Coordinates of C-alpha atoms in Angstrom, one line a residue:
Chain A
M1 CA 1.1 -80.3 -26.6
P2 CA -0.5 -77.2 -28.0
P3 CA -0.3 -76.9 -31.8
F4 CA 1.4 -73.5 -31.6
T5 CA 4.4 -74.4 -29.6
T6 CA 7.2 -73.2 -31.6
R7 CA 10.9 -74.0 -31.6
R8 CA 11.6 -70.7 -30.0
T9 CA 9.4 -71.3 -27.0
I10 CA 11.0 -74.7 -26.5
R11 CA 14.5 -73.3 -26.7
S12 CA 14.5 -70.3 -24.5
P13 CA 13.9 -71.9 -21.1
I14 CA 16.8 -74.2 -21.7
L15 CA 19.1 -71.4 -22.6
A16 CA 17.9 -68.9 -20.0
R17 CA 20.8 -69.6 -17.7
T18 CA 22.9 -66.6 -16.7
D19 CA 25.9 -68.1 -14.9
G20 CA 26.8 -64.5 -14.1
F21 CA 27.8 -63.8 -17.7
A22 CA 26.5 -60.8 -19.4
V23 CA 27.7 -62.2 -22.8
E24 CA 28.5 -65.6 -23.7
T25 CA 29.3 -66.8 -27.3
R26 CA 29.6 -70.5 -28.3
G27 CA 31.8 -71.2 -31.3
V28 CA 30.7 -68.0 -33.0
T29 CA 32.0 -67.9 -36.6
K30 CA 31.4 -65.4 -39.3
E31 CA 32.5 -65.9 -42.9
F32 CA 32.6 -63.3 -45.6
A33 CA 32.9 -65.0 -49.0
G34 CA 35.0 -67.9 -47.6
F35 CA 37.1 -65.6 -45.3
R36 CA 36.6 -66.3 -41.7
A37 CA 36.6 -62.9 -40.0
V38 CA 35.5 -64.6 -36.7
N39 CA 36.6 -68.1 -36.1
G40 CA 34.9 -70.3 -33.4
V41 CA 35.0 -67.6 -30.7
D42 CA 33.9 -68.6 -27.2
L43 CA 33.8 -65.3 -25.3
R44 CA 32.5 -64.8 -21.8
L45 CA 32.0 -61.4 -20.3
E46 CA 31.6 -61.3 -16.5
A47 CA 28.7 -59.1 -15.4
G48 CA 29.8 -55.8 -13.9
R49 CA 33.4 -55.9 -15.1
V50 CA 35.4 -53.9 -17.7
H51 CA 36.9 -56.0 -20.5
A52 CA 39.1 -54.8 -23.2
L53 CA 39.2 -56.5 -26.7
V54 CA 42.7 -56.0 -28.3
G55 CA 44.5 -57.3 -31.3
P56 CA 46.2 -56.3 -34.5
N57 CA 44.1 -54.7 -37.3
G58 CA 42.0 -57.2 -39.1
A59 CA 41.8 -59.6 -36.1
G60 CA 38.1 -59.5 -36.2
K61 CA 37.4 -57.3 -33.3
T62 CA 34.8 -55.1 -35.0
S63 CA 33.1 -58.0 -36.6
L64 CA 32.7 -59.7 -33.2
F65 CA 31.2 -56.4 -32.0
N66 CA 28.8 -56.4 -34.8
L67 CA 27.9 -60.0 -34.1
L68 CA 27.1 -59.2 -30.5
T69 CA 25.0 -56.3 -31.4
G70 CA 22.9 -57.9 -34.2
F71 CA 24.4 -55.9 -37.0
L72 CA 26.0 -59.1 -38.3
K73 CA 24.4 -62.7 -38.1
P74 CA 26.8 -65.5 -37.3
T75 CA 27.5 -68.1 -40.0
S76 CA 27.4 -70.6 -37.1
G77 CA 27.5 -70.6 -33.3
E78 CA 25.3 -68.9 -30.7
V79 CA 25.2 -65.5 -29.0
L80 CA 23.7 -65.2 -25.5
I81 CA 23.1 -61.9 -23.9
F82 CA 22.1 -61.9 -20.2
G83 CA 21.4 -65.6 -20.7
R84 CA 18.9 -65.0 -23.6
D85 CA 19.6 -66.4 -27.0
A86 CA 20.3 -63.3 -29.1
T87 CA 21.6 -65.1 -32.1
H88 CA 18.7 -64.2 -34.3
L89 CA 17.5 -61.0 -32.8
R90 CA 17.5 -57.8 -34.7
A91 CA 19.8 -54.9 -33.7
D92 CA 17.0 -52.9 -32.2
E93 CA 15.9 -55.9 -30.2
I94 CA 19.3 -56.5 -28.8
A95 CA 19.6 -52.7 -27.9
N96 CA 16.3 -53.1 -25.9
L97 CA 17.9 -55.9 -23.9
G98 CA 19.9 -53.1 -22.4
V99 CA 22.9 -53.0 -24.7
A100 CA 24.4 -49.9 -26.0
R101 CA 27.3 -49.5 -28.4
S102 CA 29.4 -46.8 -29.9
F103 CA 30.7 -47.0 -33.6
Q104 CA 34.3 -47.0 -34.7
I105 CA 33.7 -44.9 -37.7
T106 CA 32.0 -42.0 -36.1
S107 CA 28.7 -41.9 -38.0
L108 CA 26.3 -39.5 -36.2
F109 CA 23.1 -38.0 -37.5
E110 CA 24.6 -35.2 -39.6
Q111 CA 21.7 -32.8 -39.4
L112 CA 21.0 -33.0 -35.7
S113 CA 22.5 -31.0 -33.0
A114 CA 24.5 -32.7 -30.1
L115 CA 21.7 -32.2 -27.7
E116 CA 19.2 -33.6 -30.2
H117 CA 21.3 -36.8 -30.5
V118 CA 21.1 -37.3 -26.7
L119 CA 17.4 -36.5 -26.7
L120 CA 16.8 -39.0 -29.3
A121 CA 18.6 -41.7 -27.2
L122 CA 16.6 -40.7 -24.1
Q123 CA 13.4 -40.7 -26.1
S124 CA 14.0 -44.3 -27.2
A125 CA 13.3 -45.6 -23.7
T126 CA 9.7 -44.2 -24.0
D127 CA 6.9 -44.8 -26.3
L128 CA 7.0 -41.4 -27.6
G129 CA 8.7 -42.3 -30.9
L130 CA 5.7 -43.5 -32.8
R131 CA 3.7 -40.5 -31.8
F132 CA 3.4 -38.7 -35.1
W133 CA 0.6 -36.6 -33.8
S134 CA 2.5 -35.1 -30.8
S135 CA 4.3 -31.9 -30.9
E136 CA 8.1 -31.9 -30.6
G137 CA 7.5 -30.0 -27.4
A138 CA 7.0 -33.4 -25.8
L139 CA 10.7 -33.8 -26.0
R140 CA 11.4 -30.9 -23.8
R141 CA 11.1 -33.2 -20.7
F142 CA 14.4 -34.8 -21.6
V143 CA 16.4 -31.5 -22.1
P144 CA 17.7 -31.2 -18.4
R145 CA 19.0 -34.9 -18.4
G146 CA 20.3 -34.4 -21.9
R147 CA 22.3 -31.2 -20.8
E148 CA 23.6 -33.3 -17.9
L149 CA 24.8 -36.0 -20.0
L150 CA 26.6 -33.6 -22.4
G151 CA 28.2 -32.1 -19.3
E152 CA 29.5 -35.4 -18.0
V153 CA 31.4 -36.0 -21.3
G154 CA 32.6 -32.3 -21.5
L155 CA 30.3 -31.2 -24.2
E156 CA 28.2 -28.6 -22.2
G157 CA 29.2 -25.8 -24.6
A158 CA 28.5 -27.7 -27.8
A159 CA 24.8 -28.7 -27.0
D160 CA 23.4 -26.7 -30.0
R161 CA 26.1 -27.3 -32.6
L162 CA 25.4 -29.7 -35.4
A163 CA 27.1 -33.0 -35.1
S164 CA 28.7 -32.6 -38.4
D165 CA 30.5 -29.4 -37.2
L166 CA 32.0 -31.0 -34.1
P167 CA 35.9 -31.8 -34.1
Y168 CA 36.7 -35.5 -34.1
G169 CA 37.4 -35.9 -30.4
Q170 CA 34.1 -34.2 -29.5
K171 CA 32.2 -36.6 -31.8
R172 CA 33.8 -39.5 -29.9
A173 CA 32.6 -37.9 -26.6
L174 CA 29.1 -37.4 -28.1
E175 CA 29.1 -41.2 -29.0
L176 CA 29.7 -41.8 -25.3
A177 CA 26.9 -39.6 -24.2
I178 CA 24.5 -41.2 -26.5
A179 CA 25.4 -44.6 -25.3
L180 CA 25.1 -43.6 -21.6
A181 CA 21.8 -42.0 -22.3
R182 CA 20.4 -45.4 -22.9
E183 CA 21.3 -46.5 -19.3
P184 CA 22.7 -49.8 -20.6
R185 CA 23.5 -52.8 -18.6
L186 CA 26.1 -53.8 -21.3
L187 CA 28.2 -51.0 -22.9
L188 CA 30.2 -51.8 -25.9
L189 CA 32.7 -49.1 -26.9
D190 CA 34.6 -49.3 -30.2
E191 CA 37.7 -47.4 -29.8
P192 CA 36.4 -44.7 -27.5
T193 CA 39.7 -42.7 -27.3
S194 CA 40.9 -42.8 -30.9
G195 CA 41.7 -39.5 -32.3
M196 CA 41.5 -37.8 -28.9
G197 CA 44.0 -35.4 -27.3
L198 CA 45.7 -36.4 -24.1
E199 CA 43.5 -34.4 -21.9
D200 CA 40.3 -35.9 -23.6
V201 CA 41.9 -39.4 -23.2
G202 CA 42.3 -38.8 -19.4
R203 CA 38.8 -37.6 -19.2
T204 CA 37.4 -40.6 -21.0
I205 CA 39.4 -43.0 -18.8
A206 CA 37.8 -41.3 -15.8
L207 CA 34.4 -41.4 -17.3
I208 CA 34.5 -45.1 -18.3
R209 CA 35.6 -46.0 -14.7
Q210 CA 32.7 -43.8 -13.4
V211 CA 30.1 -45.4 -15.6
A212 CA 31.4 -48.8 -15.3
G213 CA 29.9 -49.2 -11.8
G214 CA 27.5 -52.1 -12.0
R215 CA 27.7 -52.3 -15.8
T216 CA 29.4 -54.8 -18.1
V217 CA 31.8 -52.9 -20.4
L218 CA 33.7 -54.2 -23.5
L219 CA 35.9 -51.8 -25.2
V220 CA 37.9 -52.2 -28.3
E221 CA 41.1 -50.2 -27.7
H222 CA 44.5 -49.8 -29.4
N223 CA 46.0 -47.6 -26.7
M224 CA 47.5 -50.0 -24.2
G225 CA 47.9 -47.3 -21.6
V226 CA 44.0 -47.0 -21.6
V227 CA 43.6 -50.7 -21.5
A228 CA 45.9 -51.1 -18.5
E229 CA 44.1 -48.3 -16.7
V230 CA 40.5 -49.4 -17.1
A231 CA 40.3 -53.1 -18.0
Q232 CA 40.0 -55.8 -15.4
R233 CA 40.2 -58.4 -18.2
V234 CA 41.9 -58.3 -21.5
V235 CA 40.8 -60.6 -24.5
V236 CA 43.3 -60.8 -27.3
M237 CA 42.2 -61.7 -30.8
Q238 CA 44.3 -62.6 -33.9
Q239 CA 43.1 -63.8 -37.3
G240 CA 39.5 -64.3 -36.0
R241 CA 40.5 -66.3 -32.9
V242 CA 40.8 -65.6 -29.3
I243 CA 44.5 -66.3 -28.4
A244 CA 44.5 -65.0 -24.9
D245 CA 42.1 -64.1 -22.1
G246 CA 43.0 -62.9 -18.6
P247 CA 44.2 -59.9 -16.4
Y248 CA 46.4 -57.3 -18.3
E249 CA 49.6 -58.3 -16.6
A250 CA 49.1 -62.0 -17.4
V251 CA 48.1 -61.4 -21.0
R252 CA 51.0 -59.0 -21.6
H253 CA 53.5 -61.7 -20.9
D254 CA 51.7 -64.4 -22.8
P255 CA 54.0 -65.8 -25.5
A256 CA 51.1 -66.1 -28.0
V257 CA 50.4 -62.5 -27.6
I258 CA 54.0 -61.3 -27.9
A259 CA 54.2 -63.5 -31.1
A260 CA 51.1 -61.9 -32.5
Y261 CA 52.2 -58.4 -31.9
L262 CA 55.7 -59.1 -33.1
G263 CA 54.4 -60.9 -36.1
Q264 CA 52.5 -57.8 -37.0
V265 CA 55.6 -55.6 -36.7
D266 CA 57.3 -58.0 -39.1
A267 CA 54.5 -57.8 -41.5
Chain B
M1 CA 13.2 -18.5 -31.4
S2 CA 14.3 -16.0 -34.1
G3 CA 12.5 -18.0 -36.8
R4 CA 9.1 -17.8 -35.1
Y5 CA 7.8 -14.5 -36.4
P6 CA 8.9 -15.0 -40.0
R7 CA 7.2 -18.3 -39.8
I8 CA 3.9 -17.0 -38.5
A9 CA 4.0 -14.2 -41.1
M10 CA 4.4 -16.8 -43.8
V11 CA 1.6 -19.0 -42.6
V12 CA -0.8 -16.0 -42.4
G13 CA 0.5 -14.8 -45.7
S14 CA -0.1 -18.1 -47.4
A15 CA -3.6 -18.4 -46.0
V16 CA -4.4 -14.9 -47.5
V17 CA -2.9 -16.1 -50.9
A18 CA -4.9 -19.3 -50.7
L19 CA -8.1 -17.2 -50.2
V20 CA -7.6 -14.8 -53.0
L21 CA -5.9 -17.2 -55.4
P22 CA -9.2 -18.1 -57.3
R23 CA -9.6 -14.3 -58.0
V24 CA -6.1 -14.2 -59.7
I25 CA -6.0 -17.4 -61.6
Y26 CA -9.0 -19.5 -62.5
S27 CA -10.3 -21.6 -59.7
V28 CA -9.7 -25.0 -61.3
L29 CA -6.0 -24.3 -61.7
A30 CA -5.8 -22.9 -58.3
L31 CA -7.3 -26.1 -56.8
D32 CA -5.0 -28.1 -58.9
I33 CA -2.0 -26.3 -57.6
L34 CA -3.0 -26.8 -54.0
L35 CA -3.9 -30.5 -54.4
W36 CA -0.7 -31.4 -56.3
A37 CA 1.3 -29.5 -53.7
L38 CA -0.3 -31.7 -51.0
F39 CA 0.5 -34.7 -53.2
A40 CA 4.1 -33.4 -53.5
M41 CA 4.3 -32.9 -49.6
S42 CA 3.3 -36.5 -49.2
V43 CA 6.3 -37.6 -51.4
D44 CA 8.4 -35.2 -49.7
L45 CA 7.6 -36.7 -46.3
L46 CA 9.3 -39.9 -47.6
V47 CA 12.1 -38.4 -49.7
G48 CA 13.1 -35.5 -47.6
Y49 CA 12.4 -36.8 -44.2
V50 CA 12.9 -40.6 -44.3
G51 CA 15.2 -40.8 -47.4
L52 CA 12.9 -43.1 -49.3
L53 CA 12.2 -42.1 -53.0
S54 CA 8.8 -43.5 -54.0
F55 CA 8.3 -43.7 -57.7
G56 CA 4.9 -45.3 -57.2
H57 CA 2.8 -42.6 -55.4
A58 CA 0.3 -42.5 -58.3
A59 CA -1.1 -45.7 -56.8
F60 CA -2.3 -43.8 -53.7
W61 CA -3.4 -40.6 -55.5
G62 CA -5.2 -42.5 -58.2
G63 CA -6.4 -45.4 -56.1
A64 CA -8.0 -43.0 -53.6
A65 CA -9.4 -41.0 -56.5
Y66 CA -11.3 -44.0 -57.9
V67 CA -12.7 -44.9 -54.6
A68 CA -13.8 -41.4 -53.7
A69 CA -15.2 -40.9 -57.3
L70 CA -17.2 -44.2 -57.1
L71 CA -18.6 -43.5 -53.7
A72 CA -19.6 -40.0 -54.6
R73 CA -21.3 -41.1 -57.7
D74 CA -22.9 -44.4 -56.8
L75 CA -23.7 -43.8 -53.1
R76 CA -24.0 -40.0 -53.5
L77 CA -21.7 -39.5 -50.6
A78 CA -20.9 -35.9 -49.5
F79 CA -17.4 -35.1 -50.8
P80 CA -15.7 -34.9 -47.4
L81 CA -16.8 -38.5 -46.6
A82 CA -15.9 -39.7 -50.0
A83 CA -12.5 -38.2 -49.5
L84 CA -12.2 -39.8 -46.2
A85 CA -13.0 -43.1 -47.6
G86 CA -10.3 -42.4 -50.3
V87 CA -7.7 -41.7 -47.6
L88 CA -8.6 -44.9 -45.8
A89 CA -8.3 -46.9 -49.0
A90 CA -4.9 -45.5 -49.8
M91 CA -3.7 -46.2 -46.4
A92 CA -5.0 -49.7 -46.5
L93 CA -3.2 -50.2 -49.9
A94 CA 0.0 -48.8 -48.4
V95 CA 0.2 -51.4 -45.7
P96 CA 1.1 -54.4 -48.0
V97 CA 2.9 -52.2 -50.6
G98 CA 4.9 -50.5 -47.9
Y99 CA 5.6 -53.7 -45.9
L100 CA 7.2 -55.2 -49.0
S101 CA 9.0 -52.2 -50.4
I102 CA 10.6 -50.6 -47.3
R103 CA 13.1 -53.6 -47.0
R104 CA 14.9 -52.0 -49.9
R105 CA 16.5 -48.6 -50.2
G106 CA 17.5 -46.2 -53.0
I107 CA 16.8 -47.3 -56.6
Y108 CA 15.4 -50.7 -55.5
F109 CA 12.8 -49.0 -53.3
A110 CA 11.8 -46.7 -56.2
M111 CA 11.6 -49.7 -58.5
V112 CA 9.4 -51.9 -56.2
T113 CA 7.0 -49.0 -55.5
L114 CA 6.8 -48.4 -59.3
A115 CA 6.1 -52.1 -60.0
F116 CA 3.2 -52.0 -57.5
A117 CA 1.7 -48.8 -59.0
Q118 CA 1.9 -50.4 -62.5
M119 CA 0.1 -53.5 -61.1
L120 CA -2.7 -51.2 -59.9
F121 CA -2.9 -49.4 -63.2
Y122 CA -3.4 -52.6 -65.1
L123 CA -5.8 -54.1 -62.5
V124 CA -8.0 -50.8 -62.7
N125 CA -8.0 -51.0 -66.5
E126 CA -9.1 -54.8 -66.4
L127 CA -11.9 -54.2 -64.0
R128 CA -13.9 -52.3 -66.6
G129 CA -17.3 -53.3 -65.0
V130 CA -16.4 -51.2 -62.0
T131 CA -13.9 -48.6 -63.1
G132 CA -15.1 -47.9 -66.6
G133 CA -11.7 -49.0 -68.0
E134 CA -10.3 -46.4 -70.3
N135 CA -13.3 -44.2 -69.9
G136 CA -12.8 -43.9 -66.1
V137 CA -15.4 -43.0 -63.6
Q138 CA -17.4 -40.0 -65.1
G139 CA -20.2 -37.8 -64.0
V140 CA -18.9 -37.6 -60.3
P141 CA -21.2 -35.1 -58.4
R142 CA -19.8 -32.5 -56.0
L143 CA -22.1 -33.0 -53.0
L144 CA -22.0 -31.3 -49.5
W145 CA -25.1 -32.2 -47.4
G146 CA -27.5 -30.0 -49.5
V147 CA -25.1 -27.0 -49.9
S148 CA -24.4 -26.3 -53.5
V149 CA -20.7 -26.6 -54.3
T150 CA -21.2 -27.5 -58.0
R151 CA -19.5 -24.5 -59.4
P152 CA -15.6 -24.8 -59.3
G153 CA -15.2 -21.5 -57.5
D154 CA -17.5 -22.8 -54.7
F155 CA -15.8 -26.1 -54.5
Y156 CA -12.4 -24.5 -54.2
Y157 CA -13.5 -22.8 -51.0
A158 CA -15.4 -25.9 -49.7
A159 CA -12.3 -28.1 -50.3
L160 CA -9.7 -25.5 -48.9
P161 CA -10.2 -26.5 -45.1
L162 CA -9.5 -30.2 -46.0
V163 CA -6.4 -29.2 -48.0
L164 CA -5.1 -27.0 -45.2
L165 CA -5.8 -29.8 -42.7
G166 CA -3.6 -32.0 -45.0
Y167 CA -0.8 -29.4 -44.9
L168 CA -1.0 -29.2 -41.2
A169 CA -0.9 -33.0 -40.7
V170 CA 2.2 -33.4 -42.8
Y171 CA 3.9 -30.4 -41.0
R172 CA 2.9 -31.9 -37.6
V173 CA 4.3 -35.3 -38.5
T174 CA 7.7 -33.9 -39.6
R175 CA 7.9 -32.0 -36.3
S176 CA 6.8 -34.6 -33.9
P177 CA 8.9 -37.0 -31.7
F178 CA 8.2 -39.5 -34.6
G179 CA 9.6 -37.0 -37.2
H180 CA 12.8 -36.9 -35.1
V181 CA 13.2 -40.6 -35.4
L182 CA 12.6 -40.3 -39.0
A183 CA 15.3 -37.8 -39.5
A184 CA 17.6 -40.2 -37.6
I185 CA 16.7 -43.1 -39.9
R186 CA 17.4 -40.8 -42.9
D187 CA 20.8 -39.7 -41.6
N188 CA 22.0 -43.1 -40.2
E189 CA 19.6 -46.2 -40.0
A190 CA 22.1 -48.4 -38.3
R191 CA 22.7 -46.0 -35.5
A192 CA 18.9 -45.5 -35.0
Q193 CA 18.7 -49.3 -34.7
A194 CA 21.4 -49.3 -32.2
L195 CA 19.4 -46.9 -30.0
G196 CA 16.6 -49.5 -30.0
Y197 CA 14.3 -48.0 -32.7
P198 CA 12.7 -50.8 -34.8
T199 CA 13.4 -48.9 -38.1
P200 CA 11.2 -50.9 -40.4
R201 CA 8.1 -50.2 -38.3
Y202 CA 8.9 -46.4 -38.4
K203 CA 9.4 -46.5 -42.1
L204 CA 6.2 -48.4 -42.5
V205 CA 4.2 -45.9 -40.5
A206 CA 5.7 -43.0 -42.5
F207 CA 4.8 -44.8 -45.7
V208 CA 1.2 -45.3 -44.7
L209 CA 0.8 -41.7 -43.5
S210 CA 2.3 -40.5 -46.8
A211 CA -0.2 -42.7 -48.8
G212 CA -3.1 -41.2 -46.7
I213 CA -2.0 -37.6 -47.6
A214 CA -1.6 -38.5 -51.2
G215 CA -5.0 -40.1 -51.0
L216 CA -6.7 -37.0 -49.7
A217 CA -5.1 -35.0 -52.4
G218 CA -6.2 -37.6 -55.1
S219 CA -9.8 -37.9 -53.8
L220 CA -10.3 -34.1 -53.8
Y221 CA -8.7 -33.9 -57.2
A222 CA -11.1 -36.5 -58.7
I223 CA -14.2 -35.0 -57.1
G224 CA -13.1 -31.4 -58.2
H225 CA -12.8 -32.4 -61.8
G226 CA -15.9 -34.6 -61.7
F227 CA -14.1 -37.8 -62.9
A228 CA -11.3 -40.3 -62.1
S229 CA -9.3 -41.6 -65.1
L230 CA -6.4 -44.0 -65.7
D231 CA -4.2 -40.9 -66.1
L232 CA -4.2 -40.6 -62.3
L233 CA -2.6 -44.0 -61.9
H234 CA -0.1 -43.7 -64.8
W235 CA 3.5 -43.8 -64.0
T236 CA 4.1 -40.3 -65.5
T237 CA 2.0 -39.0 -62.5
S238 CA 4.5 -40.5 -60.1
G239 CA 7.2 -38.9 -62.2
T240 CA 5.6 -35.5 -62.2
V241 CA 5.1 -35.4 -58.5
V242 CA 8.7 -36.3 -57.9
L243 CA 9.7 -33.6 -60.3
M244 CA 7.8 -31.1 -58.3
V245 CA 9.5 -32.2 -55.1
V246 CA 12.9 -32.0 -56.5
L247 CA 12.2 -28.7 -58.2
G248 CA 11.1 -27.1 -55.0
G249 CA 13.7 -28.7 -52.8
T250 CA 13.3 -31.9 -50.7
G251 CA 12.8 -31.9 -47.0
T252 CA 11.2 -28.4 -46.9
L253 CA 7.4 -28.9 -47.6
W254 CA 7.2 -25.3 -48.8
G255 CA 9.3 -26.5 -51.7
S256 CA 6.5 -28.8 -52.8
L257 CA 4.1 -25.8 -53.0
V258 CA 6.6 -23.8 -55.2
G259 CA 7.4 -26.9 -57.3
A260 CA 3.7 -27.7 -57.9
A261 CA 2.8 -24.1 -58.7
I262 CA 5.6 -23.7 -61.2
V263 CA 5.0 -27.0 -63.1
L264 CA 1.3 -26.5 -63.4
F265 CA 1.4 -22.8 -64.2
L266 CA 4.0 -23.4 -66.9
R267 CA 1.9 -26.2 -68.4
D268 CA -1.2 -24.1 -68.3
Q269 CA 0.3 -21.0 -69.8
L270 CA 2.4 -22.8 -72.5
S271 CA -0.3 -25.1 -73.7
S272 CA -2.2 -22.2 -75.1
V273 CA 0.8 -20.8 -76.9
T274 CA 2.6 -23.8 -78.3
E275 CA 2.0 -27.4 -79.3
A276 CA 5.2 -28.5 -77.8
S277 CA 4.5 -27.2 -74.3
D278 CA 6.0 -30.3 -72.7
A279 CA 9.3 -29.7 -74.4
V280 CA 9.4 -26.1 -73.4
T281 CA 8.4 -26.8 -69.8
G282 CA 11.0 -29.5 -69.6
A283 CA 13.7 -27.1 -70.8
I284 CA 12.7 -24.5 -68.3
L285 CA 12.6 -27.2 -65.5
I286 CA 16.1 -28.4 -66.5
A287 CA 17.4 -24.8 -66.2
I288 CA 15.7 -24.4 -62.8
V289 CA 17.1 -27.6 -61.3
L290 CA 20.6 -26.9 -62.6
G291 CA 20.5 -23.2 -61.5
F292 CA 19.1 -24.0 -57.9
R293 CA 20.8 -27.2 -56.8
R294 CA 19.4 -27.1 -53.4
G295 CA 15.9 -26.7 -54.7
L296 CA 14.0 -23.4 -55.4
W297 CA 12.7 -23.1 -51.9
R298 CA 15.9 -23.1 -50.0
S299 CA 17.5 -20.8 -52.6
L300 CA 14.6 -18.3 -52.4
A301 CA 14.4 -18.5 -48.6
A302 CA 18.1 -17.6 -48.4
L303 CA 17.7 -14.5 -50.5
P304 CA 16.5 -12.0 -47.8
A305 CA 19.4 -12.9 -45.5
R306 CA 21.9 -12.5 -48.5
A307 CA 20.3 -9.1 -49.3
V308 CA 20.8 -8.0 -45.7
R309 CA 24.4 -9.1 -45.8
R310 CA 25.0 -7.1 -49.0
L311 CA 23.4 -4.1 -47.6
A312 CA 25.5 -4.3 -44.5
R313 CA 28.7 -4.4 -46.6
T314 CA 27.9 -1.3 -48.6

C-alpha cells in the first residue's frame, strides 16, 4: 500500500456508481442552531428528466438547493452528483461537474451589462479567466453565442443594459441565459417564473422544455400550472422532509400533500 | 466607442504632464507623486476591483524598498534590477499573507493584512544587523550601468519608463478577462463560484499582482531617496495610501493619481507655512471627501458633460 493513499482515493471508486441518477442524496440533514432545515432527505433525480421541488414556504427547498450546489455543507449525510461524492466539494468544483443553478433572490453583477453576464458564463468554460495579461478583446469570440443566448430568453434588445437597470422579469430571464451558457448536464432553477408576467411565464415554460432535452432539471416552483406543464416528477417537501415523490397527478391526490397544503392555509 | 478619443487624449496629455512635471515642481516631489500614485493604484486594484480593502500594503511597499535598497547598496545592482528584485520579494511575501487573509472579507481582511504588516515592521526593526534598525538602510546609490542618474532630475526621467510600465500593467489587469472575473467576484462572489470560478484563487492572484505593483513603487521610492527606513513599513503608510485611493475615488485608477497628487502637494506646501500641517491637511481632506462622495476623479470627470448639458439648456 503506497504511503500517500488517502481516504478520498479509497472512497471514490466505491461511490462511483451512477445507477442512472444525476443526483442522489443519502440522509442529507442540515441544522441551523438546532433547527433542522433539511431532515434526512433521500432524493434521487433521474438523468435527463425534469423534476419539480414544491412545498410550503420554509419547507427547506432552497436549503436543499444550496446543499446540492455546495453553498451549504450538510450536517450529516451524503450528496452524490453523477455518481461522484460531492459532499465536501466547493461550489465552483460542483459547478465544474456540469451543474448550473439560478438564484431565488436575483443577485446579478450590478455593474455588468446583460451581455457581459453571459460572456462571463461562457468564458468560465475556458482557461481565459486567469489571463490577467490578455486584452479584454479576447472575450469578443464569445459575443455571437452570447447574443444568441440572450435572444433565446427574449433579451436581444437588452444586451447592453446594466443588469441593475433591468425589470424583475428580465432579470429572471437573464438568470436562465447565464445558466444555459454553462451547457450544464444538471440545471437547478430556483423559482424561474416568479415575478414574471403571463407572457414571460409562457415563454419560460417553452424554454425549459426546449433546454430540458438530455438534461436533468430540478426546479423549485410555486406556480402549480408551471409544474404541471413541465415536470415529469414532483417532489414535495414539508418541514425539511420529503413527504411525496412521483408524477404530478399522483402527488396531487396524495393525502399527505393535501394535508400539508391545507395545514398551511390554516396557519 | 465614444470614449475612445477622450481616453487617448488623456493618455497623451498625461504623458506630456509627466515629462514636464519636474520643470514645474521640484523633481523629488514629482517622483514622489508618481510613485505614491502607483502605490495607490495597487491598493485600488484590490479595493476598487476585487472589493478587498488592504490595510497592510506598507508591508509590500516597505518590504520591497528594503530589498531593493540593500541590493543596490551592497551588491551595487543597477536600479532597474534592484527594483525587479524588490517586486519579486513583495510578490513572494504576498503569497502566504494573501493565502491567509483572503479567507476573510471586509474589516476582518483589513485587520489580518494590518497584522501581517505590523509583524514585518517589528521583524525589520529587530534584524538590526541587516536592516540598520531605526537608522534604516542609508547611502543607497542610484546606479544605471555607467549612466549617471545621481541627480534627482536625472533619476526622475530614468525611473519614469518603469513607473509608466507599472501604470500600464495595472490598467491591463483591470481590463483583461481576469479583470472581468474580479469585477464579478466584487459584485457577487457566490454567483461567480456558481459559474465555476474558484474565487479564492482569483483573489490570491490579484493580491500577489497588487503586491508586486506596490513593490515596484516602494523599490523606486527607496532608491530615489537614497535610503529605506522603518517609516515605509509603518501602519500610517498603509493608512495614507488608502486615504489617497478614497480621496481620488475607488475603482478608477486615475483617482489614485489625483489623490496622491493632492495629499503630497498639500503636505509639501503646508509644511513650510505651518507647524500643524497635518491638522490642516486633514481638515482639507475631510472637506474633499464629504464634498465629493464618489471620489474626486468621478466628480471631475463628470464636469465636462454637465457643462455641456447646462450650455444646451440656455
